[in-house]
Coordinates of C-alpha atoms and ligand atoms in Angstrom, one line a residue:
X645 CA -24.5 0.2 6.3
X646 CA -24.8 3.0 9.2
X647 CA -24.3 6.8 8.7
X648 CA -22.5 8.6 11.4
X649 CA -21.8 12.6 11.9
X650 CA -18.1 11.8 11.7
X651 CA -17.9 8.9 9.0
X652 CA -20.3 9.6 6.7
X653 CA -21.8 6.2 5.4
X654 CA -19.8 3.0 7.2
X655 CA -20.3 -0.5 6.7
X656 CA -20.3 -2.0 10.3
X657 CA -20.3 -6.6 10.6
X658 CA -24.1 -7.8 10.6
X659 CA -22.8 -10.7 12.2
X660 CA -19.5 -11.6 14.5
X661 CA -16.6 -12.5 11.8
X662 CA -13.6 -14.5 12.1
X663 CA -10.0 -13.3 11.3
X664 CA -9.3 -14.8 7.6
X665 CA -13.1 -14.9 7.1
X666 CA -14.0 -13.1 3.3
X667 CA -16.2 -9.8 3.9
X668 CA -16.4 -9.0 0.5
X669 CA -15.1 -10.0 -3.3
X670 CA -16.4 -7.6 -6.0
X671 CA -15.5 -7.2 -9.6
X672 CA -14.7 -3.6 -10.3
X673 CA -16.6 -0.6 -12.1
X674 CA -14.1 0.7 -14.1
X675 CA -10.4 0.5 -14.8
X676 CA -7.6 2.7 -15.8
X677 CA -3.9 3.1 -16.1
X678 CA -3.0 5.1 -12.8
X679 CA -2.0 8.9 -12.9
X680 CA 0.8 10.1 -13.7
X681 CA 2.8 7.2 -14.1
X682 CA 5.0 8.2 -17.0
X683 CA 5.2 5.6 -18.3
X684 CA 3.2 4.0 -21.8
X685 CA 1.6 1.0 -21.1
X686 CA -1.2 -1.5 -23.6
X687 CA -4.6 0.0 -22.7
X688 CA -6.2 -3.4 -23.2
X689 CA -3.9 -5.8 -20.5
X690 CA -1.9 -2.7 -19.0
X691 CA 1.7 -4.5 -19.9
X692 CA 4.0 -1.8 -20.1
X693 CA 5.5 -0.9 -23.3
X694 CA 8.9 -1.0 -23.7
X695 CA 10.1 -1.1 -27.0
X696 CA 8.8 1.7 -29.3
X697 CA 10.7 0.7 -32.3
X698 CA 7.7 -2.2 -33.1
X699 CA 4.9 -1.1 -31.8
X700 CA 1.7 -3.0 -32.1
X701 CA -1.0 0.0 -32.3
X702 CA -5.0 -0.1 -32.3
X703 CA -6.3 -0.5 -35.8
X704 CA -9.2 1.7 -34.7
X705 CA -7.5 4.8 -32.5
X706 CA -3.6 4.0 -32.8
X707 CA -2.7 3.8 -29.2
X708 CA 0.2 1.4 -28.5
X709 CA -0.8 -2.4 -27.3
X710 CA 1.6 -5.0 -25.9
X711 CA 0.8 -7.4 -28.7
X712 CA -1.4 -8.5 -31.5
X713 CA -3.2 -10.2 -29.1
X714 CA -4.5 -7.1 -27.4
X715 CA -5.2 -5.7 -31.0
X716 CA -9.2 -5.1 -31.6
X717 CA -10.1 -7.1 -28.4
X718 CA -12.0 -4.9 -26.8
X719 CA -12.3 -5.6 -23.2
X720 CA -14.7 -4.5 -20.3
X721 CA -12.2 -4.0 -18.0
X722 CA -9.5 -2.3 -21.1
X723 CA -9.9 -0.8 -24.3
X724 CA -13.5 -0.5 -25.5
X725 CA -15.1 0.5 -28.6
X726 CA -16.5 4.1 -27.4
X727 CA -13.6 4.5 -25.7
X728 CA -11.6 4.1 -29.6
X729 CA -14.2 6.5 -30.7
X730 CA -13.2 8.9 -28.4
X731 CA -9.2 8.3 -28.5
X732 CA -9.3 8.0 -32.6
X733 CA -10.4 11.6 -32.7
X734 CA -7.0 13.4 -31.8
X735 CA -4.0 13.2 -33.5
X736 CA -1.6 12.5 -30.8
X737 CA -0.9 9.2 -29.9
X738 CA 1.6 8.4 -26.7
X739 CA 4.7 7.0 -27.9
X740 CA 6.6 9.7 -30.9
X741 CA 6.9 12.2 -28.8
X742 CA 7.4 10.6 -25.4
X743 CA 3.9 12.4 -24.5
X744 CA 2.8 9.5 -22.3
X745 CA 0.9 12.9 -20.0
X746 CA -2.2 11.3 -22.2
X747 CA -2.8 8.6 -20.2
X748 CA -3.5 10.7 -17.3
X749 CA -7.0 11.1 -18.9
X750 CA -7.9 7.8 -19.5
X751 CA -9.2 6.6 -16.2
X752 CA -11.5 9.5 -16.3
X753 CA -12.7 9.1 -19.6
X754 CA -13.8 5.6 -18.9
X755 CA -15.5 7.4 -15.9
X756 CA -17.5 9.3 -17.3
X757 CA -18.3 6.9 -20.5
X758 CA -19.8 4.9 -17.8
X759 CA -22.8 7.3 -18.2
X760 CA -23.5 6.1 -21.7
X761 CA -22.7 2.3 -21.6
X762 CA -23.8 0.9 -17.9
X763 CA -26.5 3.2 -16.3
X764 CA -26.2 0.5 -13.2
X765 CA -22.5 1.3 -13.1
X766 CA -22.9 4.9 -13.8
X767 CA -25.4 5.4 -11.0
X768 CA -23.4 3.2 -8.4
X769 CA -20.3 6.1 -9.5
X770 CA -22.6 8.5 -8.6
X771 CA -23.4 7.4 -4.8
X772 CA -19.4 8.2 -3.7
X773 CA -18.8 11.1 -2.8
X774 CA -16.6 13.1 -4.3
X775 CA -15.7 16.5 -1.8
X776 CA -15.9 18.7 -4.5
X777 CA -16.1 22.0 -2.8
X778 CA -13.1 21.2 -0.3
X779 CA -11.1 20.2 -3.6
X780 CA -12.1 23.1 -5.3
X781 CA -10.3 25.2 -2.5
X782 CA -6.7 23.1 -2.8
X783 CA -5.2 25.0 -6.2
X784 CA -3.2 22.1 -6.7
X785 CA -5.4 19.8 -7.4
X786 CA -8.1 21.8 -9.2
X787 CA -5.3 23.3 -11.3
X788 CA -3.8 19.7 -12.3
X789 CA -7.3 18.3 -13.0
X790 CA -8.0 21.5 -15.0
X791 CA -5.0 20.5 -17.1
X792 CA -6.0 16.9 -17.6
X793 CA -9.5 18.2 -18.7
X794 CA -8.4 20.9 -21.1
X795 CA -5.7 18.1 -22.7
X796 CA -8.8 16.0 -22.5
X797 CA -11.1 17.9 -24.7
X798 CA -8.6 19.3 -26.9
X799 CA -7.2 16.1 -27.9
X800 CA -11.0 14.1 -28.3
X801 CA -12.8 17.1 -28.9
X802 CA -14.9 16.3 -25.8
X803 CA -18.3 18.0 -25.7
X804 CA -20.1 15.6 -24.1
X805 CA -19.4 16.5 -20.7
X806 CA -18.9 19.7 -19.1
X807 CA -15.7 21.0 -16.6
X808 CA -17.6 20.4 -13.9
X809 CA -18.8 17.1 -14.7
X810 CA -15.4 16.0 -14.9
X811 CA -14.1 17.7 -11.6
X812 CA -16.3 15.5 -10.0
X813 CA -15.0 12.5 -11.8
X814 CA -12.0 13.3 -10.8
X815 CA -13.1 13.7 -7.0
X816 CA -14.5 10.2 -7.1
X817 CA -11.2 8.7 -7.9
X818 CA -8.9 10.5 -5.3
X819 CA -11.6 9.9 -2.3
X820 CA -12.9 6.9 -3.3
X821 CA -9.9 5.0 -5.9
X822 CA -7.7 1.3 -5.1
X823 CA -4.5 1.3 -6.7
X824 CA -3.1 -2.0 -7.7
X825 CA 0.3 -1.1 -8.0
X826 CA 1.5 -4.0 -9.4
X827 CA -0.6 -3.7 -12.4
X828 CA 0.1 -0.3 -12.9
X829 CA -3.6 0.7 -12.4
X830 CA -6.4 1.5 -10.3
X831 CA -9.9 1.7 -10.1
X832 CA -13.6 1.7 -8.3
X833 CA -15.2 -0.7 -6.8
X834 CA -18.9 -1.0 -5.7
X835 CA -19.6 -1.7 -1.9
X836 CA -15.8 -1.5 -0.9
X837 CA -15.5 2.0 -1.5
X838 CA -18.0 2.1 1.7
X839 CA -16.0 1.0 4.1
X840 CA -14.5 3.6 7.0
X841 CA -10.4 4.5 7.6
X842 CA -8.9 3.2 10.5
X843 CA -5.0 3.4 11.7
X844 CA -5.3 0.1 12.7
X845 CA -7.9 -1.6 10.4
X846 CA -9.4 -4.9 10.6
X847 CA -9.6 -5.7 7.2
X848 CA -6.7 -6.3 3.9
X849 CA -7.7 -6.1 0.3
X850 CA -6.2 -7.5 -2.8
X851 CA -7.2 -6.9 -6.2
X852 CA -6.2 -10.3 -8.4
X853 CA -4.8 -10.0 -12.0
X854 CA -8.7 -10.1 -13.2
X855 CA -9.4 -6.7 -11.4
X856 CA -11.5 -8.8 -9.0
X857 CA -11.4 -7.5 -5.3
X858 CA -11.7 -9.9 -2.1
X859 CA -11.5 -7.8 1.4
X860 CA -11.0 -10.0 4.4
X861 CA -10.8 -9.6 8.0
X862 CA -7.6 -9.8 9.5
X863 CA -9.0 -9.7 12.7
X864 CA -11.8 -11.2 14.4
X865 CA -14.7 -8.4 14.5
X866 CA -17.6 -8.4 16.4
X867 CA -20.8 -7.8 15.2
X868 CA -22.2 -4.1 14.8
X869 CA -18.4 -3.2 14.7
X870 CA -17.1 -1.2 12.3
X871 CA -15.4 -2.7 9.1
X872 CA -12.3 -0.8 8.0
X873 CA -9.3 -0.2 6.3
X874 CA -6.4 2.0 6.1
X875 CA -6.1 4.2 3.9
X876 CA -3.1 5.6 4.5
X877 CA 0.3 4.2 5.1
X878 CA 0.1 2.3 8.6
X879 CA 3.9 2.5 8.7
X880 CA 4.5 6.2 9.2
X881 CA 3.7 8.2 11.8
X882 CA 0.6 10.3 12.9
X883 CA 1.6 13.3 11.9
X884 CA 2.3 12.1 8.0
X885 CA -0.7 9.4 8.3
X886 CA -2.9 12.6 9.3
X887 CA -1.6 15.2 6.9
X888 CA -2.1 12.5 4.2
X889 CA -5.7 11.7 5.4
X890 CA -6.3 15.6 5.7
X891 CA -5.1 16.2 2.2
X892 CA -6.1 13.7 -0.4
X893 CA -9.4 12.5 1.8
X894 CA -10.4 15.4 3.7
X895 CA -11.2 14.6 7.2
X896 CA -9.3 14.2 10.4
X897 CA -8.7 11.1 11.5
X898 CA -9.7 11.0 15.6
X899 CA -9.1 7.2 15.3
X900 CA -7.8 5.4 18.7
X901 CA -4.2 5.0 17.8
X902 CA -4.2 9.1 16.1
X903 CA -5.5 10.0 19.6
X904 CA -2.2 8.3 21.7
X905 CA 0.7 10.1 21.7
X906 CA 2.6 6.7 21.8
X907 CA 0.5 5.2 19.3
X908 CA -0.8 2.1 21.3
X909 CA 2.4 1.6 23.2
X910 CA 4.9 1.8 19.6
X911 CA 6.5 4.6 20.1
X912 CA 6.6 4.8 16.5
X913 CA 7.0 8.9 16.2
X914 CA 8.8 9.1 19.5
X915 CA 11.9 11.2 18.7
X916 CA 14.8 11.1 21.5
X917 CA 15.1 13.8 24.1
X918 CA 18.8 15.4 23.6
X919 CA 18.7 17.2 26.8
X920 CA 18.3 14.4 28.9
X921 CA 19.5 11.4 26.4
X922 CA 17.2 9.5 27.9
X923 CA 13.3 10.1 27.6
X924 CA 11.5 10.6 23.9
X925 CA 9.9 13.7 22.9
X926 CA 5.9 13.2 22.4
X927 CA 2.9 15.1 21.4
X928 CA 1.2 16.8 24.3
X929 CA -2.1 16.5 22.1
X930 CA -1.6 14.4 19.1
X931 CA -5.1 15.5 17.3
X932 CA -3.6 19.0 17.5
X933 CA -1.1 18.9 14.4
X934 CA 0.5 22.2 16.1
X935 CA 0.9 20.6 19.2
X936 CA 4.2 20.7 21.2
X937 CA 6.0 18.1 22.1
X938 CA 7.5 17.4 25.3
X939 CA 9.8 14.6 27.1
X940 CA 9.0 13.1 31.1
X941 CA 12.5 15.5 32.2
X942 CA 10.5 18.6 30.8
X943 CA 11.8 19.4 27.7
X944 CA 10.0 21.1 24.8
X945 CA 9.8 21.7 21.2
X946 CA 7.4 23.3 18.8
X947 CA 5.9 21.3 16.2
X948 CA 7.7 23.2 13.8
X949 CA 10.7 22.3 15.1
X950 CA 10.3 18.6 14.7
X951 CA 8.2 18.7 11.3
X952 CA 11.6 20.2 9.8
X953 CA 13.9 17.7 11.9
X954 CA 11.8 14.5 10.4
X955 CA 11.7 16.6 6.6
X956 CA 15.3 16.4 6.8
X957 CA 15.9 12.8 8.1
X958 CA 13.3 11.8 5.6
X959 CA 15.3 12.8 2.9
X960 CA 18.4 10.9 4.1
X961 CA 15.8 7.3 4.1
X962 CA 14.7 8.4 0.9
X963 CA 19.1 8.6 -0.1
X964 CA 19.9 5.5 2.0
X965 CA 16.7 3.4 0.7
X966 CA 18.5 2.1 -2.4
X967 CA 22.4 1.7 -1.3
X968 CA 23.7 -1.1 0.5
X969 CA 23.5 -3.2 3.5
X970 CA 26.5 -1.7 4.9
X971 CA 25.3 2.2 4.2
X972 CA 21.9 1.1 5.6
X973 CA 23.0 -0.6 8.6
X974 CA 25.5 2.6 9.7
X975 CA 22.6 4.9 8.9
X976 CA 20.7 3.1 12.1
X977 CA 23.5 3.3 13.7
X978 CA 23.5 6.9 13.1
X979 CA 20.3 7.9 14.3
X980 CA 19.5 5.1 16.8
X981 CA 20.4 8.0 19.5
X982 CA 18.0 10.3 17.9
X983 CA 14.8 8.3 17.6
X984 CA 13.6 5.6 19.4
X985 CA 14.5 2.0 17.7
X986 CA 11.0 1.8 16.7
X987 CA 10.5 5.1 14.9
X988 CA 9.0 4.9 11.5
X989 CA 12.1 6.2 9.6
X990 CA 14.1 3.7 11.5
X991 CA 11.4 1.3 10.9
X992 CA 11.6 1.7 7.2
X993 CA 14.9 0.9 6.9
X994 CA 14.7 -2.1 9.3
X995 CA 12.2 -3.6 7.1
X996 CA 13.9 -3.7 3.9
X997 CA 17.2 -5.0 6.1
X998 CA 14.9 -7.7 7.0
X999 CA 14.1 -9.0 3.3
X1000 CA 18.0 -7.9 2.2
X1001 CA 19.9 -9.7 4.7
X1002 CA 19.3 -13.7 2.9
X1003 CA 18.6 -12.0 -1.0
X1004 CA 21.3 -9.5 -1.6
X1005 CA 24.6 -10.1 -3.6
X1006 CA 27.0 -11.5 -1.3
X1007 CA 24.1 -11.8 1.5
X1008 CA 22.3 -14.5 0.1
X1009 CA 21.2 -17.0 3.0
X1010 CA 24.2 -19.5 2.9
X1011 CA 26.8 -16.6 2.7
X1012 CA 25.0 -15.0 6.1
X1013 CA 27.9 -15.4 9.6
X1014 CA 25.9 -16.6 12.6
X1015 CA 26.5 -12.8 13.5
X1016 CA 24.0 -11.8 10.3
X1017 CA 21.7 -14.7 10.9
X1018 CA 20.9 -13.0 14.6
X1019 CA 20.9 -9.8 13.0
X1020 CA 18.1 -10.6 10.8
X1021 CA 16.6 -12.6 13.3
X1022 CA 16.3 -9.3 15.7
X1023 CA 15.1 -7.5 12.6
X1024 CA 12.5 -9.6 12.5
X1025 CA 10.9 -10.2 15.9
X1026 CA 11.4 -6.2 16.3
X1027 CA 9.1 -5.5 13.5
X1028 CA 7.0 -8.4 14.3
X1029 CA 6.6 -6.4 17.9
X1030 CA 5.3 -3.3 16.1
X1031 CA 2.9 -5.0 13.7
X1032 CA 0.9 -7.0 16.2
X1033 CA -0.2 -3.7 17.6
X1034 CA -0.3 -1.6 14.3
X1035 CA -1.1 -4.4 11.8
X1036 CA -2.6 -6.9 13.8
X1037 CA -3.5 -10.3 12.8
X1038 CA -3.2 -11.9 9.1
X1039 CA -2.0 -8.9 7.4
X1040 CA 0.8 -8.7 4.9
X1041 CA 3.6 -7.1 6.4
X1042 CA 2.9 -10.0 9.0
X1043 CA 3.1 -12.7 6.5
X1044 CA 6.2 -11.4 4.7
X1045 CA 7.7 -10.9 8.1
X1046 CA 7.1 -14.5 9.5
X1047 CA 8.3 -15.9 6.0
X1048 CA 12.0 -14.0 6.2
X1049 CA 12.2 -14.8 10.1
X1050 CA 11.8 -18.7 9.3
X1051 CA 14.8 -19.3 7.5
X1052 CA 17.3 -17.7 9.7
X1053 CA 16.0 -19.8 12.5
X1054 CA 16.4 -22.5 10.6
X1055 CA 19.9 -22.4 9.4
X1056 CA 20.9 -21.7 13.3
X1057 CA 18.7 -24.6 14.8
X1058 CA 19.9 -27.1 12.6
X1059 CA 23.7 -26.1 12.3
X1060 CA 26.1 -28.7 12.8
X1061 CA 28.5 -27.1 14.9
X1062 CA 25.7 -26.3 17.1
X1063 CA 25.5 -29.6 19.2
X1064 CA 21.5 -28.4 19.9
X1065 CA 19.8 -30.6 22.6
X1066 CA 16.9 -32.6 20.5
X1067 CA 14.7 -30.8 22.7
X1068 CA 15.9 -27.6 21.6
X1069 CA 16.0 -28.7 18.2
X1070 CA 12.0 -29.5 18.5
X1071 CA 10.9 -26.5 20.3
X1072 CA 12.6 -24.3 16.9
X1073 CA 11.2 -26.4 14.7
X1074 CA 7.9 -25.7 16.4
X1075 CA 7.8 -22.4 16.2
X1076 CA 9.1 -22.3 12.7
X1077 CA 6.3 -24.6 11.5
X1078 CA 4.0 -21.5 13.2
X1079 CA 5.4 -19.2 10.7
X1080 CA 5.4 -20.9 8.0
X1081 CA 2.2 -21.8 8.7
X1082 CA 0.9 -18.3 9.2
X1083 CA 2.6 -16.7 6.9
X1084 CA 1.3 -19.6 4.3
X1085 CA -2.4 -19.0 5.6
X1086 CA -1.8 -14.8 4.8
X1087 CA 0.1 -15.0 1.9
X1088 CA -2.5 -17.6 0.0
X1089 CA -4.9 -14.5 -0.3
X1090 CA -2.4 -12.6 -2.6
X1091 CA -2.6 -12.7 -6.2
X1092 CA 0.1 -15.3 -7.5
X1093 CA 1.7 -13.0 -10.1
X1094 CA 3.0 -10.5 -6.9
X1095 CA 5.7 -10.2 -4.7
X1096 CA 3.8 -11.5 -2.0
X1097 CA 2.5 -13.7 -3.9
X1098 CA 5.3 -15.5 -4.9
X1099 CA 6.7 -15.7 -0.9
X1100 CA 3.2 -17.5 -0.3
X1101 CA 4.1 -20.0 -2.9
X1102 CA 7.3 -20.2 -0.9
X1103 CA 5.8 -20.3 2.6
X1104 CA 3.4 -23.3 1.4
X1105 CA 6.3 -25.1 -0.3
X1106 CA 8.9 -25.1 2.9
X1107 CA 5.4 -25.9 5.1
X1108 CA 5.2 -29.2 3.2
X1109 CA 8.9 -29.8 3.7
X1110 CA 8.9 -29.1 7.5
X1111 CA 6.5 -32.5 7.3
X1112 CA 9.5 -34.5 7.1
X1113 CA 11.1 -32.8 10.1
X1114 CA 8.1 -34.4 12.0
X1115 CA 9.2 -38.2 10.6
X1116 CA 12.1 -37.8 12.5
X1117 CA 11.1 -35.9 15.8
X1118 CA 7.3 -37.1 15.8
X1119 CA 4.5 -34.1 16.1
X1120 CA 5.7 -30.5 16.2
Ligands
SAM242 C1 -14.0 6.2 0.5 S1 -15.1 7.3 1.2 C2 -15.9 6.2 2.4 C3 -17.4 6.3 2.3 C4 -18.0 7.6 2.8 N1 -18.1 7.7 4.2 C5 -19.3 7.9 2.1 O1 -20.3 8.1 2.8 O2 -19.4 7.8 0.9 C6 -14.0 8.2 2.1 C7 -14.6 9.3 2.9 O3 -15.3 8.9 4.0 C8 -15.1 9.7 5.2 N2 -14.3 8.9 6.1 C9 -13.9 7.6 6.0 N3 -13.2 7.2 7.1 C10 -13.3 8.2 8.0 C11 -12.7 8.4 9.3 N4 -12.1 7.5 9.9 N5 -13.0 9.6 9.9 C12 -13.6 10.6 9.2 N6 -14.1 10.5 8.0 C13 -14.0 9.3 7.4 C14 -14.3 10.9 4.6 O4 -15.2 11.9 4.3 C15 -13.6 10.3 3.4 O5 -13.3 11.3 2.5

C-alpha cells in the first residue's frame, strides 16, 4: 500500500503480474439488500419475493423469507440473531403495506451491528474513509440518510448509536460499497476497498453467489504500478464519468484518458461540428468541466450548450433502449450525422444491437439475411475497437463481445452457397477459435448463475466443438 496527495491510500503490484493473474479474493464484511431497490426480497438468501399471498415470515422478527428453508437459519452473510432483535422490535413489517422503504436500513444496520459482534470487522469498517464533511454539504444525500436514520430508530427504537454514528455508516457504503447487481445486494470488502479509480483500469472484479470477491488483472501490470478499477461507468463519457466520480466519490479524476480530449484516440464524447459537417467538437481542456469546446474549422460552443444537447439525446437512448431492432437501428441512423460513430450514446445502443441481432424474436441466428450477419459482424469489431483502448485486455465487455462476434462469422464462413476457398475457410475458423478462446478464458471468472456467466458456459462449450473443425482441416 502507498499513500499519495492525490489518492489517498493506493494499493500499487509488489511484483510484475500477468493479465488473468488473481490479485486478490476476499470474503466480504458485511451484506445487505441494496438501496432503494423497491422491491422485497428474503433477508437470509436475498431471493426476491414475489408472491405476498403465502409468505414465509421470520418466526423471531416477521420479515418475509423466500422459503422455510431460510426460516431461523441465521446466516453470517443474511439474517442474524441481533439483527432479529433489532427488526422484532417495530411493528412494521415490509410486505402489508407495500412499505418495502424498510429495507433501505438494513445494510446500515448490519453496519453498525458489526460494532458489537466482530471487533476485527468493525475496526477494518472503520479504516475507510467515509468523506463525511464533503457529504454533509450535498443536502441530498444528508437529507435522504437523515430519513433512513429517523425510519431507522423509530421503527427499532435504536439508541444504540447516535445520528452521527450512522452518517458515517452511511459514508462508508457510498465511497467505499460493491454492488452485485445480480443478487440484488451490495457490500464491503476488506483490502479491495483500497484500491485507486482509474478510466481505464487494470483490474475486473466479480463477487460469486457466496459473496466471495476475486479481483484480477486484466492487464499485465508492472511492478510498483498502481492497481485499479473503475468505478464509474467506462462506457460514458468524461464529462458524465467525472460528474459521477465528483458526486458520489468526491474527487476529480485527473486520470490519463480524463485528461485527452479524445479519450485515447476514441473519440467517444466527440460531438459532430454542424458548421463544417465535417470535424467533431472537443473539449479545449477536458479537466475543466466548463470548458468550451471547439472543432479544427474553428467553431465553438459553451459547455452549457452541449451538456443540454447530450441531456436531451440521452433521454431519447433512455426511450429507444427497450423498443425494437428496427426503432434502434433508425435512431443511429438518425444521429450518426451528429456524433461521431463511436460516441457513447451511439455506443450504447450499438452494444445492445450487438447481443439483439442472433436473440431477438424473429432475429434469432438462423432467421439473420447475410445483410444482418455483416451488420452484426460490424457491430462487433466497432466496439471491439473501442474496448481495446477503454477496456483493455480480459475484461467483460470484451468477452461478451468476442462470444456474439463468433457466430456470425461462423454462419458466413461455412455457408454453402459460399463456395469459400479451404484456405479461407481455415483462416475464419482460426480466428474464431481466438474468440472463443478468449472470450472462454474471460468469461470462466464470472459467477455461473450470471448473464455472463452463462455466455462463458457457451464460449467453453462451442470451443470444444471447434475441435472437430481441426479433424477435418488439421491445426487451426
Ligand atoms: C474506495 S476509496 C479508495 C481508498 C482511499 N484512497 C483511502 O485512502 O481509503 C475511494 C476514495 O479514494 C480516493 N480516490 C480513489 N481513486 C482516486 C483517483 N483516481 N483520484 C483521486 N482520488 C481517488 C477518493 O478520495 C475516493 O473517494
Amino acid at each position: 500500500m502507498k499513500t499519495s496527495p492525490i489518492l489517498g491510500r493506493y494499493l500499487v503490484a509488489k511484483e510484475d503480474i500477468k493479465a488473468g493473474d488473481i490479485i486478490l479474493t476476499v470474503p466480504p464484511l458485511v451484506i445487505g439488500p441494496i438501496q432503494v431497490q423497491g422491491k422485497p426480497l428474503c433477508l437470509s438468501c436475498y431471493k426476491e419475493i414475489n408472491d405476498f399471498n403465502l409468505p414465509v415470515r421470520c418466526e423471531g422478527c416477521g420479515w418475509p423469507l423466500c422459503s422455510k428453508m431460510c426460516q431461523n437459519s441465521y446466516q453470517e452473510y443474511g439474517h442474524t440473531e441481533i439483527e432479529c432483535s433489532f427488526l422484532r422490535r417495530s411493528e412494521n413489517k415490509p410486505g402489508y403495506n407495500f412499505n418495502y422503504h424498510l429495507y433501505d436500513f438494513i445494510l446500515p444496520l448490519r453496519v453498525a451491528l458489526l460494532k458489537y459482534t466482530s471487533t476485527q470487522k468493525w475496526t477494518e469498517v472503520q479504516k475507510m474513509q467515509s468523506h463525511s464533511k464533503l457529504r454533509k454539504k450535498n443536502k441530498t444525500f444528508w437529507n435522504n440518510d437523515q430519513i433512513m436514520i429517523d425510519c431507522m430508530k423509530k421503527e427499532c427504537s435504536v439508541t444504540e448509536f447516535t445520528d452521527q454514528e450512522l452518517h458515517t455508516i452511511c459514508g462508508y457504503l457510498q465511497v467505499n460499497s460493491f454492488a452485485v447487481e445480480h443478487l440484488g445486494v451490495s457490500g464491503l470488502f476488506p483490502t479491495a476497498f483500497l484500491f485507486a479509480h482509474d478510466c481505464v483500469p487494470n483490474t475486473t472484479h466479480i463477487i460469486d453467489s457466496k459473496f466471495n470477491m476475486t479481483v484480477r488483472a486484466t492487464v499485465p501490470i508492472s511492478k510498483g504500478e498502481a492497481v485499479t478499477l473503475s468505478y464509474a461507468n467506462t462506457l460514458q463519457g468524461t464529462m458524465v464519468r467525472r460528474a459521477f466520480l465528483k458526486e458520489t466519490k468526491f474527487f476529480n479524476c485527473i486520470c490519463k484518458r480524463c485528461s485527452d480530449a479524445t479519450e485515447l484516440g476514441t473519440f467517444i464524447s466527440a460531438v459532430k461540428c454542424q458548421i463544417c459537417k465535417n470535424g467533431y467538437l472537443l473539449p479545449i481542456d477536458p479537466l475543466n468541466k466548463n470548458s468550451i469546446w471547439q472543432c479544427s474549422c474553428g467553431d465553438e460552443k459553451t459547455e452549457e450548450i452541449i451538456s443540454l444537447y447530450i441531456k436531451k439525446v440521452s433521454d431519447e437512448v433512455e426511450k429507444v433502449k427497450n423498443k425494437s431492432i428496427t426503432e434502434m437501428e433508425a435512431f443511429l441512423k438518425m444521429f450518426s450525422s451528429k456524433f461521431h460513430p463511436n460516441h457513447y450514446l451511439l455506443i450504447t445502443i450499438k452494444c445492445l444491437l450487438s447481443q439483439l441481432y442472433g436473440k431477438s424474436n424473429r432475429y434469432l441466428l438462423h432467421e439473420l439475411s447475410e445483410e444482418l450477419l455483416l451488420r452484426k459482424i460490424e457491430l462487433c469489431k466497432d466496439l471491439l475497437q473501442i474496448f481495446d483502448k477503454i477496456e483493455p485486455g480480459l475484461s467483460r465487455i470484451r468477452g461478451i463481445t468476442m462470444y456474439e462476434l463468433h457466430a456470425p462469422l461462423m454462419i458466413i464462413a461455412t455457408s454453402i452457397d459460399k463456395k469459400n476457398s479451404e484456405k479461407y475457410l481455415k483462416s475464419q475458423l482460426k480466428y474464431i477459435k481466438f474468440l472463443l478462446t478468449e472470450a472462454n478464458l474471460i468469461l470462466s471468472f464470472e459467477d455461473s448463475t450470471s448473464k455472463e456467466g452463462q455466455i462463458g458456459c457457451a464460449a467453453k462449450a462451442a470451443l470444444e466443438e471447434s475441435k472437430q473443425w481441426e479433424q477435418l482441416f488439421g491445426k487451426l
